[in-house]
JSON list of C-alpha atoms in Angstrom, two decimals:
[
{"chain": "G", "resi": 20, "resn": "MET", "atom": "CA", "xyz": [66.35, -37.14, 81.43]},
{"chain": "G", "resi": 21, "resn": "ILE", "atom": "CA", "xyz": [66.57, -33.92, 83.41]},
{"chain": "G", "resi": 22, "resn": "VAL", "atom": "CA", "xyz": [64.72, -30.89, 82.03]},
{"chain": "G", "resi": 23, "resn": "PHE", "atom": "CA", "xyz": [66.04, -27.49, 83.09]},
{"chain": "G", "resi": 24, "resn": "ASP", "atom": "CA", "xyz": [64.21, -24.21, 83.32]},
{"chain": "G", "resi": 25, "resn": "ALA", "atom": "CA", "xyz": [65.92, -21.02, 82.16]},
{"chain": "G", "resi": 26, "resn": "GLY", "atom": "CA", "xyz": [66.80, -19.95, 85.70]},
{"chain": "G", "resi": 27, "resn": "VAL", "atom": "CA", "xyz": [69.01, -22.99, 86.21]},
{"chain": "G", "resi": 28, "resn": "LEU", "atom": "CA", "xyz": [70.79, -22.62, 82.88]},
{"chain": "G", "resi": 29, "resn": "ILE", "atom": "CA", "xyz": [71.30, -18.88, 83.35]},
{"chain": "G", "resi": 30, "resn": "ALA", "atom": "CA", "xyz": [72.69, -19.51, 86.84]},
{"chain": "G", "resi": 31, "resn": "TRP", "atom": "CA", "xyz": [75.03, -22.18, 85.49]},
{"chain": "G", "resi": 32, "resn": "LEU", "atom": "CA", "xyz": [76.31, -19.76, 82.84]},
{"chain": "G", "resi": 33, "resn": "ASN", "atom": "CA", "xyz": [76.76, -16.78, 85.18]},
{"chain": "G", "resi": 34, "resn": "ALA", "atom": "CA", "xyz": [79.25, -17.09, 88.05]},
{"chain": "G", "resi": 35, "resn": "ASP", "atom": "CA", "xyz": [77.71, -14.00, 89.68]},
{"chain": "G", "resi": 36, "resn": "ASP", "atom": "CA", "xyz": [74.21, -15.52, 89.81]},
{"chain": "G", "resi": 37, "resn": "ALA", "atom": "CA", "xyz": [72.92, -16.39, 93.31]},
{"chain": "G", "resi": 38, "resn": "PHE", "atom": "CA", "xyz": [72.14, -19.94, 92.13]},
{"chain": "G", "resi": 39, "resn": "HIS", "atom": "CA", "xyz": [75.41, -20.53, 90.24]},
{"chain": "G", "resi": 40, "resn": "SER", "atom": "CA", "xyz": [77.02, -22.80, 92.85]},
{"chain": "G", "resi": 41, "resn": "ALA", "atom": "CA", "xyz": [73.86, -24.84, 93.29]},
{"chain": "G", "resi": 42, "resn": "ALA", "atom": "CA", "xyz": [73.38, -25.23, 89.53]},
{"chain": "G", "resi": 43, "resn": "LEU", "atom": "CA", "xyz": [77.01, -26.23, 89.02]},
{"chain": "G", "resi": 44, "resn": "ALA", "atom": "CA", "xyz": [76.89, -28.74, 91.90]},
{"chain": "G", "resi": 45, "resn": "PHE", "atom": "CA", "xyz": [73.63, -30.26, 90.64]},
{"chain": "G", "resi": 46, "resn": "MET", "atom": "CA", "xyz": [75.04, -30.74, 87.15]},
{"chain": "G", "resi": 47, "resn": "GLU", "atom": "CA", "xyz": [78.26, -32.27, 88.45]},
{"chain": "G", "resi": 48, "resn": "GLU", "atom": "CA", "xyz": [76.37, -34.66, 90.76]},
{"chain": "G", "resi": 49, "resn": "ASN", "atom": "CA", "xyz": [74.03, -35.74, 87.95]},
{"chain": "G", "resi": 50, "resn": "GLU", "atom": "CA", "xyz": [76.41, -35.81, 84.99]},
{"chain": "G", "resi": 51, "resn": "ASP", "atom": "CA", "xyz": [75.37, -39.38, 84.10]},
{"chain": "G", "resi": 52, "resn": "PHE", "atom": "CA", "xyz": [71.90, -38.19, 83.12]},
{"chain": "G", "resi": 53, "resn": "ASP", "atom": "CA", "xyz": [70.80, -36.59, 79.86]},
{"chain": "G", "resi": 54, "resn": "PHE", "atom": "CA", "xyz": [70.32, -32.83, 80.27]},
{"chain": "G", "resi": 55, "resn": "ALA", "atom": "CA", "xyz": [67.60, -31.14, 78.22]},
{"chain": "G", "resi": 56, "resn": "ALA", "atom": "CA", "xyz": [65.64, -27.94, 77.75]},
{"chain": "G", "resi": 57, "resn": "SER", "atom": "CA", "xyz": [62.98, -26.85, 75.34]},
{"chain": "G", "resi": 58, "resn": "THR", "atom": "CA", "xyz": [64.21, -24.71, 72.49]},
{"chain": "G", "resi": 59, "resn": "VAL", "atom": "CA", "xyz": [62.13, -21.86, 73.93]},
{"chain": "G", "resi": 60, "resn": "THR", "atom": "CA", "xyz": [63.97, -22.20, 77.26]},
{"chain": "G", "resi": 61, "resn": "MET", "atom": "CA", "xyz": [67.27, -22.15, 75.40]},
{"chain": "G", "resi": 62, "resn": "ALA", "atom": "CA", "xyz": [66.16, -19.02, 73.54]},
{"chain": "G", "resi": 63, "resn": "GLU", "atom": "CA", "xyz": [65.33, -17.35, 76.87]},
{"chain": "G", "resi": 64, "resn": "CYS", "atom": "CA", "xyz": [68.90, -17.99, 77.98]},
{"chain": "G", "resi": 65, "resn": "LEU", "atom": "CA", "xyz": [70.26, -16.38, 74.83]},
{"chain": "G", "resi": 66, "resn": "ILE", "atom": "CA", "xyz": [68.50, -13.01, 75.10]},
{"chain": "G", "resi": 67, "resn": "ARG", "atom": "CA", "xyz": [71.06, -11.11, 77.20]},
{"chain": "G", "resi": 68, "resn": "PRO", "atom": "CA", "xyz": [74.08, -12.80, 75.62]},
{"chain": "G", "resi": 69, "resn": "THR", "atom": "CA", "xyz": [72.70, -11.87, 72.19]},
{"chain": "G", "resi": 70, "resn": "HIS", "atom": "CA", "xyz": [72.45, -8.21, 73.26]},
{"chain": "G", "resi": 71, "resn": "ALA", "atom": "CA", "xyz": [76.05, -8.44, 74.47]},
{"chain": "G", "resi": 72, "resn": "GLY", "atom": "CA", "xyz": [77.29, -10.14, 71.29]},
{"chain": "G", "resi": 73, "resn": "ARG", "atom": "CA", "xyz": [78.03, -13.37, 73.21]},
{"chain": "G", "resi": 74, "resn": "ALA", "atom": "CA", "xyz": [75.37, -15.77, 71.90]},
{"chain": "G", "resi": 75, "resn": "ASP", "atom": "CA", "xyz": [77.99, -18.00, 70.28]},
{"chain": "G", "resi": 76, "resn": "GLU", "atom": "CA", "xyz": [79.69, -18.47, 73.66]},
{"chain": "G", "resi": 77, "resn": "VAL", "atom": "CA", "xyz": [76.44, -19.64, 75.24]},
{"chain": "G", "resi": 78, "resn": "ILE", "atom": "CA", "xyz": [75.66, -21.99, 72.37]},
{"chain": "G", "resi": 79, "resn": "ALA", "atom": "CA", "xyz": [79.17, -23.46, 72.73]},
{"chain": "G", "resi": 80, "resn": "ALA", "atom": "CA", "xyz": [78.59, -23.90, 76.47]},
{"chain": "G", "resi": 81, "resn": "PHE", "atom": "CA", "xyz": [75.31, -25.72, 75.76]},
{"chain": "G", "resi": 82, "resn": "ASP", "atom": "CA", "xyz": [77.21, -27.96, 73.35]},
{"chain": "G", "resi": 83, "resn": "ARG", "atom": "CA", "xyz": [79.86, -28.75, 75.99]},
{"chain": "G", "resi": 84, "resn": "LEU", "atom": "CA", "xyz": [77.06, -29.57, 78.44]},
{"chain": "G", "resi": 85, "resn": "GLU", "atom": "CA", "xyz": [75.58, -31.82, 75.73]},
{"chain": "G", "resi": 86, "resn": "LEU", "atom": "CA", "xyz": [72.26, -30.09, 76.34]},
{"chain": "G", "resi": 87, "resn": "ILE", "atom": "CA", "xyz": [69.51, -31.70, 74.31]},
{"chain": "G", "resi": 88, "resn": "GLY", "atom": "CA", "xyz": [67.21, -29.16, 72.68]},
{"chain": "G", "resi": 89, "resn": "LEU", "atom": "CA", "xyz": [63.64, -30.38, 72.87]},
{"chain": "G", "resi": 90, "resn": "ASP", "atom": "CA", "xyz": [61.84, -29.14, 69.79]},
{"chain": "G", "resi": 91, "resn": "LEU", "atom": "CA", "xyz": [58.18, -28.26, 69.78]},
{"chain": "G", "resi": 92, "resn": "ALA", "atom": "CA", "xyz": [55.77, -29.20, 67.02]},
{"chain": "G", "resi": 93, "resn": "ALA", "atom": "CA", "xyz": [52.41, -27.77, 66.01]},
{"chain": "G", "resi": 94, "resn": "SER", "atom": "CA", "xyz": [50.83, -30.97, 67.29]},
{"chain": "G", "resi": 95, "resn": "ASP", "atom": "CA", "xyz": [52.15, -30.09, 70.78]},
{"chain": "G", "resi": 96, "resn": "ALA", "atom": "CA", "xyz": [49.95, -26.98, 71.01]},
{"chain": "G", "resi": 97, "resn": "PRO", "atom": "CA", "xyz": [46.94, -28.68, 72.68]},
{"chain": "G", "resi": 98, "resn": "GLY", "atom": "CA", "xyz": [49.15, -30.34, 75.29]},
{"chain": "G", "resi": 99, "resn": "ILE", "atom": "CA", "xyz": [51.00, -27.12, 76.03]},
{"chain": "G", "resi": 100, "resn": "ALA", "atom": "CA", "xyz": [47.71, -25.24, 76.34]},
{"chain": "G", "resi": 101, "resn": "ARG", "atom": "CA", "xyz": [46.38, -27.95, 78.68]},
{"chain": "G", "resi": 102, "resn": "VAL", "atom": "CA", "xyz": [49.43, -27.67, 80.95]},
{"chain": "G", "resi": 103, "resn": "ARG", "atom": "CA", "xyz": [49.16, -23.89, 81.04]},
{"chain": "G", "resi": 104, "resn": "ALA", "atom": "CA", "xyz": [45.41, -23.95, 81.72]},
{"chain": "G", "resi": 105, "resn": "GLU", "atom": "CA", "xyz": [45.71, -26.58, 84.45]},
{"chain": "G", "resi": 106, "resn": "THR", "atom": "CA", "xyz": [48.69, -25.04, 86.23]},
{"chain": "G", "resi": 107, "resn": "GLY", "atom": "CA", "xyz": [48.22, -21.31, 85.70]},
{"chain": "G", "resi": 108, "resn": "LEU", "atom": "CA", "xyz": [51.95, -21.05, 85.01]},
{"chain": "G", "resi": 109, "resn": "ARG", "atom": "CA", "xyz": [53.36, -18.49, 82.61]},
{"chain": "G", "resi": 110, "resn": "MET", "atom": "CA", "xyz": [53.96, -19.93, 79.16]},
{"chain": "G", "resi": 111, "resn": "PRO", "atom": "CA", "xyz": [57.76, -20.38, 79.52]},
{"chain": "G", "resi": 112, "resn": "ASP", "atom": "CA", "xyz": [57.23, -22.37, 82.73]},
{"chain": "G", "resi": 113, "resn": "ALA", "atom": "CA", "xyz": [54.34, -24.33, 81.24]},
{"chain": "G", "resi": 114, "resn": "LEU", "atom": "CA", "xyz": [56.71, -25.32, 78.43]},
{"chain": "G", "resi": 115, "resn": "VAL", "atom": "CA", "xyz": [59.17, -26.73, 80.99]},
{"chain": "G", "resi": 116, "resn": "VAL", "atom": "CA", "xyz": [56.42, -28.86, 82.53]},
{"chain": "G", "resi": 117, "resn": "PHE", "atom": "CA", "xyz": [55.18, -29.95, 79.10]},
{"chain": "G", "resi": 118, "resn": "ALA", "atom": "CA", "xyz": [58.69, -30.90, 77.99]},
{"chain": "G", "resi": 119, "resn": "ALA", "atom": "CA", "xyz": [59.26, -32.98, 81.12]},
{"chain": "G", "resi": 120, "resn": "GLU", "atom": "CA", "xyz": [55.84, -34.60, 80.75]},
{"chain": "G", "resi": 121, "resn": "HIS", "atom": "CA", "xyz": [56.32, -35.31, 77.06]},
{"chain": "G", "resi": 122, "resn": "HIS", "atom": "CA", "xyz": [59.84, -36.75, 77.52]},
{"chain": "G", "resi": 123, "resn": "SER", "atom": "CA", "xyz": [59.36, -38.43, 80.92]},
{"chain": "G", "resi": 124, "resn": "GLY", "atom": "CA", "xyz": [61.92, -36.18, 82.57]},
{"chain": "G", "resi": 125, "resn": "ASP", "atom": "CA", "xyz": [62.61, -34.74, 86.00]},
{"chain": "G", "resi": 126, "resn": "ILE", "atom": "CA", "xyz": [62.52, -30.96, 86.41]},
{"chain": "G", "resi": 127, "resn": "VAL", "atom": "CA", "xyz": [65.23, -28.73, 87.88]},
{"chain": "G", "resi": 128, "resn": "THR", "atom": "CA", "xyz": [64.25, -25.15, 88.62]},
{"chain": "G", "resi": 129, "resn": "THR", "atom": "CA", "xyz": [65.04, -22.07, 90.65]},
{"chain": "G", "resi": 130, "resn": "ASP", "atom": "CA", "xyz": [61.36, -21.09, 90.65]},
{"chain": "G", "resi": 131, "resn": "ALA", "atom": "CA", "xyz": [59.27, -22.16, 93.66]},
{"chain": "G", "resi": 132, "resn": "ALA", "atom": "CA", "xyz": [55.95, -21.68, 91.82]},
{"chain": "G", "resi": 133, "resn": "LEU", "atom": "CA", "xyz": [57.11, -23.89, 88.97]},
{"chain": "G", "resi": 134, "resn": "ALA", "atom": "CA", "xyz": [58.33, -26.49, 91.47]},
{"chain": "G", "resi": 135, "resn": "ARG", "atom": "CA", "xyz": [54.95, -26.53, 93.29]},
{"chain": "G", "resi": 136, "resn": "ALA", "atom": "CA", "xyz": [53.00, -26.85, 90.05]},
{"chain": "G", "resi": 137, "resn": "ALA", "atom": "CA", "xyz": [55.23, -29.67, 88.80]},
{"chain": "G", "resi": 138, "resn": "GLN", "atom": "CA", "xyz": [55.09, -31.52, 92.14]},
{"chain": "G", "resi": 139, "resn": "GLY", "atom": "CA", "xyz": [51.31, -31.25, 91.96]},
{"chain": "G", "resi": 140, "resn": "ARG", "atom": "CA", "xyz": [51.55, -33.15, 88.67]},
{"chain": "G", "resi": 141, "resn": "HIS", "atom": "CA", "xyz": [53.69, -35.83, 90.37]},
{"chain": "G", "resi": 142, "resn": "PHE", "atom": "CA", "xyz": [57.04, -34.96, 88.81]},
{"chain": "G", "resi": 143, "resn": "ASP", "atom": "CA", "xyz": [60.36, -35.43, 90.51]},
{"chain": "G", "resi": 144, "resn": "VAL", "atom": "CA", "xyz": [61.38, -31.81, 91.01]},
{"chain": "G", "resi": 145, "resn": "HIS", "atom": "CA", "xyz": [64.66, -30.39, 92.23]},
{"chain": "G", "resi": 146, "resn": "LEU", "atom": "CA", "xyz": [64.36, -26.81, 93.52]},
{"chain": "G", "resi": 147, "resn": "LEU", "atom": "CA", "xyz": [67.75, -25.14, 93.76]}
]
């Protein structure tokens, strides 16, 4: 399983994004793997499209990608807090690390700080 951060998904969705080509190439080269993101990461990706009245288009794109939404439960709170406390990452990034940890996934990110923190926890990390 490959767990994406919001930066990768936003880049994949937006042809004008500086990371668009890298995100597209990564997804094409790894299409045999399951792609996933936490529901919070998915919500991050929907903020601007929602303002623009295009949320349905993004949800349809996630469906075509067969993106697995990784739900969070109340029982996940201690683990999420532990990841955030140990890494010092912002909550959205801590959720990416937690999701990958919880689901034994690799991480793909556009964020160097997230990549460093995840590598420090011995994850396979792909920095675009």
